[in-house]
Every structure is written in structure tokens, then in C-alpha cells.
Coordinates of C-alpha atoms in Angstrom, one line a residue:
M560 CA 2.3 -72.7 20.7
R561 CA 1.6 -72.8 24.3
G562 CA -2.1 -71.7 25.3
P563 CA -3.3 -70.3 28.6
G564 CA -4.6 -73.6 29.6
R565 CA -1.7 -75.7 29.1
W566 CA -1.2 -76.2 32.8
W567 CA -4.6 -77.4 33.3
R568 CA -4.3 -79.9 30.3
R569 CA -1.1 -81.3 31.6
K570 CA -3.0 -82.4 34.9
T571 CA -4.2 -85.7 35.4
T572 CA -7.8 -86.3 36.4
P573 CA -7.2 -86.5 40.2
E574 CA -5.0 -83.4 40.0
K575 CA -7.7 -81.6 38.4
V576 CA -10.2 -82.9 40.9
E577 CA -7.9 -81.7 43.9
T578 CA -7.4 -78.3 42.2
Y579 CA -11.0 -77.8 41.8
T580 CA -11.6 -78.8 45.5
R581 CA -8.7 -76.6 46.7
W582 CA -9.7 -73.4 44.9
S583 CA -13.4 -74.0 45.7
F584 CA -12.6 -73.7 49.4
H585 CA -10.1 -70.8 48.8
S586 CA -13.0 -69.1 47.2
F587 CA -15.0 -69.4 50.6
A588 CA -12.3 -67.3 52.3
M589 CA -12.3 -64.8 49.8
V590 CA -16.0 -64.4 49.7
E591 CA -16.0 -64.0 53.4
L592 CA -13.5 -60.9 52.9
A593 CA -15.3 -59.3 50.1
T594 CA -18.8 -59.8 52.0
V595 CA -17.5 -57.8 55.3
G596 CA -15.6 -55.3 53.0
L597 CA -18.8 -54.4 51.4
T598 CA -21.0 -54.1 54.5
V599 CA -18.5 -52.5 57.0
A600 CA -18.7 -48.9 55.8
P601 CA -21.7 -47.9 58.3
V602 CA -19.4 -49.2 61.3
G603 CA -17.1 -46.2 60.9
A604 CA -13.5 -45.8 59.8
R605 CA -11.9 -47.0 63.0
L606 CA -13.9 -49.8 64.0
G607 CA -14.8 -50.6 60.7
G608 CA -11.0 -51.0 59.8
L609 CA -10.3 -52.9 62.8
L610 CA -13.2 -55.5 62.1
L611 CA -12.0 -55.6 58.4
L612 CA -8.5 -56.2 59.4
M613 CA -9.4 -59.0 61.6
V614 CA -11.7 -60.6 59.0
A615 CA -8.6 -60.3 56.4
A616 CA -6.5 -62.1 58.9
H617 CA -9.1 -64.8 59.3
S618 CA -9.4 -65.3 55.5
A619 CA -5.5 -65.6 55.2
V620 CA -5.4 -68.2 58.1
C621 CA -8.3 -70.1 56.2
L622 CA -6.5 -70.0 53.0
V623 CA -3.2 -71.5 54.4
T624 CA -5.4 -74.1 56.3
V625 CA -7.1 -75.2 53.2
S626 CA -3.8 -75.9 51.5
R627 CA -2.2 -77.8 54.5
A628 CA -5.3 -79.8 55.3
L629 CA -6.0 -81.1 51.8
D630 CA -2.3 -82.0 51.6
W631 CA -2.9 -83.8 54.9
T632 CA -5.7 -85.7 53.4
R633 CA -3.2 -86.9 50.5
G634 CA -0.5 -87.9 53.1
R635 CA 1.8 -85.1 52.1
R636 CA 1.9 -83.1 55.4
P637 CA 1.1 -84.1 59.0
Q638 CA -2.2 -83.0 60.4
P639 CA -2.2 -79.2 60.7
V640 CA -3.4 -79.2 64.3
R641 CA -1.9 -75.8 65.1
L642 CA -3.5 -74.1 62.3
L643 CA -6.9 -75.6 63.2
W644 CA -6.7 -74.2 66.8
T645 CA -5.5 -70.8 65.1
V646 CA -8.6 -70.7 62.7
A647 CA -10.7 -71.2 65.8
A648 CA -8.9 -68.7 67.9
V649 CA -9.1 -65.9 65.0
T650 CA -12.9 -66.9 64.4
I651 CA -13.8 -66.3 68.2
A652 CA -11.7 -63.1 68.0
V653 CA -13.7 -61.9 64.9
T654 CA -16.9 -62.9 66.9
A655 CA -16.1 -61.2 70.1
T656 CA -14.9 -57.9 68.1
A657 CA -18.4 -57.8 66.2
F658 CA -20.2 -58.4 69.4
G659 CA -18.1 -55.6 71.1
I660 CA -19.0 -53.2 68.2
V661 CA -22.6 -53.8 68.5
E662 CA -22.4 -53.2 72.3
H663 CA -20.1 -50.1 72.4
G664 CA -20.1 -49.1 68.6
P665 CA -22.2 -46.6 67.2
D666 CA -26.0 -47.0 67.1
G667 CA -28.1 -48.2 64.3
E668 CA -29.7 -51.2 62.6
S669 CA -26.8 -50.8 59.8
V670 CA -24.1 -51.3 62.3
E671 CA -25.6 -54.4 63.9
G672 CA -26.3 -55.7 60.5
A673 CA -22.8 -55.4 59.4
A674 CA -21.4 -57.0 62.7
G675 CA -24.1 -59.7 62.8
G676 CA -23.0 -60.5 59.0
A677 CA -19.2 -60.6 60.0
V678 CA -20.0 -62.8 62.9
G679 CA -22.1 -65.3 60.7
V680 CA -19.8 -65.4 57.8
A681 CA -16.6 -65.8 60.0
L682 CA -18.3 -68.6 62.1
I683 CA -19.8 -70.5 59.0
V684 CA -16.5 -70.3 56.9
G685 CA -14.3 -71.1 60.0
V686 CA -16.4 -74.2 60.9
G687 CA -16.2 -75.6 57.4
I688 CA -12.3 -74.9 57.0
I689 CA -11.9 -76.6 60.3
A690 CA -13.8 -79.6 58.9
L691 CA -11.2 -80.1 56.2
G692 CA -8.7 -80.8 58.7
I693 CA -10.9 -83.4 60.9
R694 CA -11.1 -87.0 59.8
Q695 CA -13.5 -88.4 62.4
R696 CA -17.2 -87.6 61.4
R697 CA -18.2 -87.4 65.2
H698 CA -15.6 -84.6 65.7
V699 CA -17.0 -82.6 62.6
F700 CA -20.5 -82.7 64.2
A701 CA -18.9 -81.4 67.5
V702 CA -17.2 -78.8 66.1
V703 CA -20.3 -77.3 64.3
G704 CA -22.4 -77.8 67.3
G705 CA -20.0 -76.3 69.5
F706 CA -19.5 -73.2 67.4
A707 CA -23.5 -72.9 67.3
A708 CA -23.7 -73.3 71.1
G709 CA -21.0 -70.8 71.7
A710 CA -22.8 -68.3 69.6
W711 CA -26.1 -68.7 71.7
I712 CA -24.2 -68.4 74.8
V713 CA -22.3 -65.5 74.0
Q714 CA -25.4 -63.8 72.7
V715 CA -27.5 -64.5 75.8
A716 CA -24.8 -63.3 78.0
G717 CA -24.2 -60.2 76.2
G718 CA -27.9 -59.4 76.7
S719 CA -29.3 -60.1 73.3
P720 CA -32.9 -61.3 73.0
A721 CA -33.6 -65.2 73.1
D722 CA -34.9 -65.3 69.5
T723 CA -32.1 -63.1 68.3
A724 CA -29.6 -65.5 69.8
F725 CA -31.6 -68.6 68.7
L726 CA -31.4 -67.1 65.1
T727 CA -27.7 -66.6 65.2
A728 CA -27.3 -70.2 66.5
A729 CA -29.6 -71.7 63.8
M730 CA -27.6 -69.8 61.3
V731 CA -24.2 -70.9 62.4
L732 CA -25.7 -74.5 62.7
M733 CA -27.1 -74.8 59.3
G734 CA -24.6 -72.8 57.4
G735 CA -21.6 -74.3 59.2
G736 CA -23.1 -77.6 58.8
L737 CA -23.5 -77.3 55.0
I738 CA -19.9 -76.2 54.4
A739 CA -18.6 -78.9 56.8
F740 CA -20.8 -81.6 55.0
T741 CA -19.3 -80.1 51.9
A742 CA -15.7 -80.3 53.1
V743 CA -16.4 -84.0 54.2
I744 CA -17.9 -85.2 51.0
S745 CA -15.2 -83.2 49.0
V746 CA -12.4 -84.7 50.7
W747 CA -14.2 -88.3 50.4
L748 CA -14.6 -87.9 46.6
L749 CA -10.9 -86.6 46.3
N750 CA -9.8 -89.8 47.9
I751 CA -12.1 -92.0 45.8
V752 CA -10.9 -90.3 42.6
Y753 CA -7.2 -90.9 43.6
E754 CA -8.1 -94.6 44.6
L755 CA -9.6 -95.3 41.3
D756 CA -6.6 -93.8 39.4
E757 CA -4.4 -96.0 41.4
A758 CA -6.5 -99.1 40.8
R759 CA -6.3 -98.3 37.2
E760 CA -2.5 -98.2 37.2
T761 CA -2.5 -101.3 39.3
R762 CA -4.6 -103.2 36.7
T763 CA -2.5 -102.1 34.0
R764 CA 0.6 -103.3 35.7
L765 CA -1.3 -106.7 36.8
A766 CA -2.1 -107.1 33.0
V767 CA 1.4 -106.6 32.1
A768 CA 2.7 -109.2 34.7
E769 CA 0.0 -111.7 33.7
E770 CA 1.1 -111.5 30.3
R771 CA 4.7 -112.1 31.4
L772 CA 3.7 -115.1 33.5
R773 CA 1.8 -116.2 30.4
F774 CA 4.8 -115.7 28.2
G775 CA 7.0 -117.8 30.7
R776 CA 4.7 -120.4 30.7
D777 CA 4.8 -120.7 27.0
L778 CA 8.4 -120.7 26.9
H779 CA 8.5 -123.5 29.6
D780 CA 6.3 -125.5 27.5
V781 CA 8.2 -125.1 24.3
M782 CA 11.6 -125.5 25.6
G783 CA 11.3 -127.6 28.7
R784 CA 10.5 -130.7 26.9
N785 CA 12.7 -130.1 24.0
L786 CA 15.8 -129.3 26.1
A787 CA 15.3 -132.3 28.3
V788 CA 15.0 -134.6 25.2
I789 CA 18.1 -132.8 23.7
A790 CA 20.3 -133.4 27.0
L791 CA 19.4 -137.0 27.1
K792 CA 20.0 -137.8 23.3
S793 CA 23.4 -135.8 23.6
E794 CA 24.3 -137.8 26.6
L795 CA 23.5 -141.0 24.5
A796 CA 25.3 -140.0 21.6
V797 CA 28.4 -139.3 23.8
Q798 CA 28.2 -142.7 25.2
L799 CA 27.6 -144.4 21.7
A800 CA 30.5 -142.4 20.3
Q801 CA 32.9 -143.4 23.2
R802 CA 32.1 -147.2 22.3
G803 CA 32.7 -146.5 18.6
K804 CA 28.9 -147.1 17.7
P805 CA 27.7 -145.5 14.5
E806 CA 24.2 -144.8 15.9
A807 CA 25.8 -141.8 17.5
V808 CA 25.6 -139.9 14.3
A809 CA 21.7 -140.4 14.2
Q810 CA 21.3 -139.2 17.6
M811 CA 23.0 -136.2 16.9
V812 CA 21.0 -135.5 13.6
E813 CA 18.1 -136.0 16.1
V814 CA 19.5 -133.4 18.5
Q815 CA 19.9 -131.0 15.7
R816 CA 16.6 -131.4 14.5
L817 CA 15.0 -130.9 18.1
A818 CA 17.3 -127.6 18.3
H819 CA 15.9 -126.3 14.9
E820 CA 12.4 -127.1 15.9
S821 CA 13.0 -125.2 19.3
Q822 CA 14.3 -122.2 17.7
R823 CA 11.3 -122.1 15.3
E824 CA 8.9 -122.5 18.3
V825 CA 10.8 -119.9 20.2
R826 CA 10.5 -117.4 17.5
E827 CA 6.8 -118.1 17.2
V828 CA 6.3 -117.4 20.9
V829 CA 8.5 -114.2 20.9
R830 CA 7.0 -112.6 17.7
G831 CA 3.4 -113.7 18.6
Y832 CA 2.9 -115.8 15.6
R833 CA -0.6 -116.6 16.4
E834 CA -3.2 -115.4 14.2
A835 CA -5.2 -112.5 15.8
D836 CA -8.9 -112.5 15.1
L837 CA -9.9 -108.9 14.3
A838 CA -13.6 -109.2 15.5
T839 CA -12.2 -110.8 18.8
E840 CA -9.8 -108.1 19.2
L841 CA -12.2 -105.2 18.6
A842 CA -14.7 -106.7 21.3
G843 CA -11.7 -107.1 23.8
A844 CA -10.6 -103.7 23.5
Q845 CA -14.0 -102.2 23.6
G846 CA -14.5 -104.1 26.9
V847 CA -11.4 -103.1 28.4
L848 CA -11.8 -99.5 27.8
A849 CA -15.4 -99.5 29.0
A850 CA -14.0 -100.9 32.1
A851 CA -11.4 -98.2 32.6
G852 CA -14.2 -95.7 32.2
I853 CA -13.6 -94.8 28.6
D854 CA -16.6 -94.4 26.2
C855 CA -15.3 -96.9 23.2
T856 CA -17.5 -97.2 20.2
V857 CA -16.7 -99.5 17.2
S858 CA -18.5 -98.7 13.8
G859 CA -18.2 -99.3 10.0
A860 CA -17.6 -102.5 8.2
T861 CA -17.5 -105.9 9.8
A862 CA -14.3 -108.0 10.2
A863 CA -16.0 -111.0 8.8
G864 CA -14.8 -111.9 5.0
L865 CA -11.4 -110.0 5.4
P866 CA -8.4 -112.1 4.6
V867 CA -6.6 -113.9 7.3
A868 CA -3.5 -111.7 7.0
V869 CA -5.3 -108.6 7.0
Q870 CA -7.2 -109.4 10.2
S871 CA -4.3 -110.5 12.0
A872 CA -2.3 -107.4 11.0
L873 CA -5.1 -105.2 12.1
G874 CA -5.9 -107.0 15.3
W875 CA -2.2 -106.1 16.3
V876 CA -3.1 -102.5 15.5
V877 CA -6.1 -102.6 17.7
R878 CA -4.1 -104.2 20.6
E879 CA -1.5 -101.4 20.6
A880 CA -3.9 -98.4 20.0
A881 CA -6.2 -99.7 23.2
T882 CA -3.0 -100.3 25.2
N883 CA -1.6 -97.0 24.6
V884 CA -5.1 -95.2 25.2
L885 CA -5.0 -97.0 28.6
R886 CA -1.5 -96.3 29.4
H887 CA -0.9 -92.7 28.0
G888 CA -3.0 -89.6 28.2
D889 CA -6.3 -89.3 30.1
A890 CA -8.9 -90.4 27.4
R891 CA -12.6 -90.1 28.0
R892 CA -13.7 -91.2 24.5
C893 CA -12.3 -93.5 21.9
A894 CA -14.0 -94.3 18.5
V895 CA -12.8 -97.4 16.4
R896 CA -13.8 -97.2 12.7
L897 CA -13.5 -99.9 10.2
R898 CA -14.0 -99.3 6.4
V899 CA -13.4 -100.9 3.2
V900 CA -12.6 -98.1 0.5
E901 CA -11.5 -98.8 -3.1
G902 CA -9.8 -102.2 -2.5
C903 CA -8.4 -100.9 0.9
V904 CA -9.3 -101.8 4.5
V905 CA -8.9 -98.7 6.7
L906 CA -8.9 -98.9 10.4
S907 CA -9.0 -95.6 12.4
V908 CA -8.6 -95.3 16.2
E909 CA -9.5 -91.7 17.6
N910 CA -9.2 -90.6 21.0
D911 CA -9.3 -87.5 23.1
G912 CA -7.1 -86.7 26.1
V913 CA -3.9 -85.7 24.3
V914 CA -1.0 -84.0 25.6
T915 CA 1.2 -82.9 22.6
E916 CA 4.8 -82.5 22.4
A917 CA 4.3 -78.8 22.2
E918 CA 2.3 -78.6 25.3
N919 CA 5.0 -80.6 27.1
G920 CA 7.6 -78.2 26.1
L921 CA 9.3 -80.6 23.8
S922 CA 10.2 -80.2 20.2
G923 CA 9.2 -82.5 17.2
A924 CA 6.2 -83.7 15.4
S925 CA 4.4 -86.7 14.6
S926 CA 4.2 -88.0 11.2
S927 CA 3.6 -91.4 9.2
S928 CA 7.3 -91.9 9.1
G929 CA 8.1 -93.0 12.6
S930 CA 8.1 -90.1 14.9
S931 CA 4.9 -90.0 17.1
A932 CA 3.7 -87.3 19.6
S933 CA 3.4 -88.5 23.2
S934 CA -0.2 -88.4 23.4
G935 CA -3.2 -90.8 24.7
S936 CA -2.7 -93.1 21.6
S937 CA 1.1 -92.9 21.0
A938 CA 4.0 -94.7 22.4
S939 CA 7.3 -92.7 23.0
S940 CA 8.6 -91.9 19.6
G941 CA 12.2 -92.3 20.8
S942 CA 11.7 -95.9 22.0
S943 CA 9.6 -96.9 19.1
A944 CA 12.0 -95.9 16.6
S945 CA 15.0 -97.4 18.3
S946 CA 13.8 -100.6 19.5
G947 CA 11.3 -101.5 16.9
S948 CA 8.5 -101.8 19.3
G949 CA 5.2 -99.9 19.7
L950 CA 4.1 -98.0 16.5
A951 CA 7.5 -98.8 14.7
G952 CA 6.9 -102.5 15.0
L953 CA 3.3 -102.1 13.7
R954 CA 4.5 -100.1 10.6
E955 CA 7.0 -103.1 9.9
R956 CA 4.3 -105.6 10.4
L957 CA 2.1 -103.6 8.0
A958 CA 4.7 -102.9 5.3
E959 CA 5.3 -106.7 4.8
I960 CA 1.6 -106.9 3.3
G961 CA 1.8 -103.5 1.7
G962 CA 0.2 -101.6 4.6
T963 CA 0.8 -98.2 6.0
L964 CA 0.3 -96.6 9.5
E965 CA -0.2 -92.9 10.4
A966 CA -0.4 -91.8 13.9
G967 CA -0.5 -88.1 15.0
P968 CA -2.8 -85.2 16.4
A969 CA -5.9 -84.7 14.3
E970 CA -7.7 -81.8 15.9
R971 CA -7.6 -80.0 19.0
G972 CA -7.2 -82.5 21.9
L973 CA -7.7 -85.5 19.5
F974 CA -5.2 -88.1 18.4
R975 CA -5.9 -90.5 15.6
L976 CA -4.1 -93.6 14.6
T977 CA -4.9 -95.0 10.8
A978 CA -3.9 -98.1 9.4
E979 CA -4.6 -98.8 5.7
I980 CA -4.2 -102.3 4.1
P981 CA -4.8 -103.0 0.4
L982 CA -6.9 -106.0 -0.1
P983 CA -5.3 -109.0 -2.3
S984 CA -6.6 -109.5 -5.8
P985 CA -9.3 -112.5 -6.1
A986 CA -6.6 -114.5 -8.1
A987 CA -3.7 -113.6 -5.5
P988 CA -3.2 -116.2 -2.6
S989 CA -3.9 -114.6 0.8
G990 CA -1.7 -116.6 3.1
P991 CA -0.9 -115.3 6.7
A992 CA 1.5 -112.6 7.2
A993 CA 4.7 -113.5 8.8
P994 CA 5.5 -111.2 11.8
S995 CA 8.5 -109.0 11.9
G996 CA 10.5 -106.7 14.3
T997 CA 10.7 -107.1 18.1
A998 CA 7.1 -105.7 19.0
S999 CA 6.8 -105.7 22.5
V1000 CA 4.4 -108.6 23.3
A1001 CA 3.8 -107.9 27.0
A1002 CA 2.6 -104.3 26.0
V1003 CA 0.5 -105.2 23.2
R1004 CA -1.1 -108.6 24.0
S1005 CA -2.1 -107.6 27.4
V1006 CA -5.1 -105.6 26.3
S1007 CA -6.9 -108.5 24.4
E1008 CA -6.1 -110.7 27.4
V1009 CA -7.5 -108.5 30.2
T1010 CA -11.2 -109.2 30.8
P1011 CA -13.2 -106.3 32.0

């Protein structure tokens, strides 16, 4: 069922920050209209309606300028220079109209207060909105100072007392400067959030690229020497066979042995046959997630004393879970718990930041039989089921030692991955578990090899 906050939960963290910034400055324009609308009644129907209409036009221009200016800061649009000049022109028009009402409108402190409020709000909001579309800090200072000086000059030229003119200029300087400072800081923070998100994505891609390079080096080390020896021995066997020498058979037997050995070594590299130490994997995953800004806690029993096969299988589970927390969803918290319950080892990884299939408008549910939700801790269910990578590869690996894997949404906004492996009886030998499937080595091993 789609909740009212579905559109918000589907946004990434930078998009949420951008939406918050955008609507914060939109609210300034709306507050301007509401403030003038509540205080314009004493001015009269005709003059008050004119002033309210101009303030409404000023608010509308400010709303459009906010959207265009924030799009410009993100590189989606050109700088809205014409809109900035329009905001300045409409701000000056509202100010002139308000001063004209004070000079030629009905007398009374309420009228002067309403007109002064309109002047102050329009100038302050106008300066802050214009600051959103300016990149140079000195230009922002010039705009704030220019509007404050202009307000002082207009009031002095209109015959207002010096103290009143100074008070208006100081109000514009402080209020406009505060909103302009808020605009500059908001744009700076927004850009930093986007840059951090891009850096996180780049780090993930670099980790995968590093793993590919390591995988290529391993293949070169394994195959380079053996293929060179096979080529030499094959050439020697051909020459011996052409001369009718019986030693050619021995050379071909050696070639056959090298070929089988190379095949075995390649399988070890591709399948990641090296044993994974669970304690090392837990520490590595915790460090990588912490470096990505995700609060990761590890609790429960220690990995010491567990059979080698169990540690290796659970190490792969930790690698896959941590990789998917980094690459999917928008997690802020991840909890890893290791327990020994009734002769079984249970490893659970729980994280928030889930975007379920229902929230994405898709059908299907996650279960332990192979279909997983697209969330902060799950790979794509289609790819996992078809290619044998990700969660499907982990299920195959655990099944060989009698283990099970369950993955799916646990509570609202949470995703839980649970691996359960029975401990062997004391009389039973505990040898290393043979790997199976075509688990994606580049996606899984990258987590344990990236240092924070």
C-alpha cells in the first residue's frame, strides 16, 4: 500500500536536502504575502488592493526565481539573470508604491505601519532571493548594502526623519543580510551534500575497479607462467614427435598435467576459494560502513572457535550484506549480530533506508526462497535468481553446509538478512566448504578490501 510519504522516501539524501532548501525559500515568499495581507486593511480598499496585488506579483516572481536559481546552482539551467533583475525591479516598485501611499494616502499610524511593513518585508525577501542567484560573495554584499543604502536615500529624499530613514536602512541591512547569508550557506551545504554523494559513488566504483584489477593480476599470475610452460613443452613435444622420439609422450603428459593444474587454479580464483576469516570481515565491513557515514554496530558472540567452513560462509554473507548496504538504499544505521542458538550459528544484518517494491510501484515480495525486495540490503531479485550471483549465490554456498538464508523487509523502513548454519557435531569432521555458484567476486570482495 502506498503511503502519503512515498514520494519523500524514494528521494535520495541530496534530493531531500534540495527539496528542503527549495521549500524553505518558497516559504519566505509566502510569508511575505501573508504578512502584507494581514496588515493592509487600514490602507483602504483601493490603495490596499493595489499594494497587495504588487506584493503578490513580487511573491510570484520570487517563487519562480528560487526554483530557477537552485537549478542554476546544480548546473541544470543557465543563470537566471533576467529574473534577478525582475525581482529587483518589482522590489523597487513595491517600495515606491508603499512610500507613495505614506505620502499621498490616508493619514494614520496604522497606514504608515502597514506601508512600512510592506517595504521592509519586500526588501528583505527580495535581497535574500537575489542572493540565491549570485555566486560571488562580494556581489552578495554589494546587493545587500545597495538595497539598504537605497532605502535610506529614498526616505531621506521623501522628507522622512533621519532616524526613521536610518532605522529602515538598518532593518533592511540586518534582515536582508541574514536571509542572504542563509541563502549562501544553504547553497554551499547543498553542493557539499551532492559532492559527498558523488564521492561515495566514486569510491564504490573505484573499489569495484580495484577488485577487477586484483582479479586480473591473480589470473595473470596463475595463467601466465603455466601457459608459457605449456607452449614451450608443446613445441618441444612437436619437435620430438617429428623426430620419432618417445620422449614426446612424456612432454604431452606434462602438458596435460599443467592444463589440469591451471584449470584448478583458475577455478579457485574465480570462485574465491580462499577462506574468509569472519572476524576480519566483520571489522572490515564495520570500518567501510563507518567511513560511508553509516553507523554500524557489531554485537553478540565472537567468531573465535567457530569451524573454518562456518566462518568462511558467514564471511561471504557479511561481504555481500555490507556491499549492498553501500550500493543500495539510503541507510544510516546497520546492526550486525552473531549468535549461537541450539547448535546453530545465526548471523543477522539489519539496516534502515529501505525502498520496498511496493514503494517503487512494483509487484512481488521477498522471501527466503530466492526473490528479494529491492532495498538497502538486497540485490536485484531478478539478477540474483537468474545469474546465481548476490543472494542466490549465498544461498547456494550456505546450502552446501546445511545453512539457510532469509532476506526481506523486517519492520517499517528496515531490512533484515539472516543466515543460519548448523554447527557440526564434535565427532563430525569440519573441513572447508567448497564454493559453488558464480557469485560476483567483484561485487562481494570489494567491501572487505576497501580500507576506510
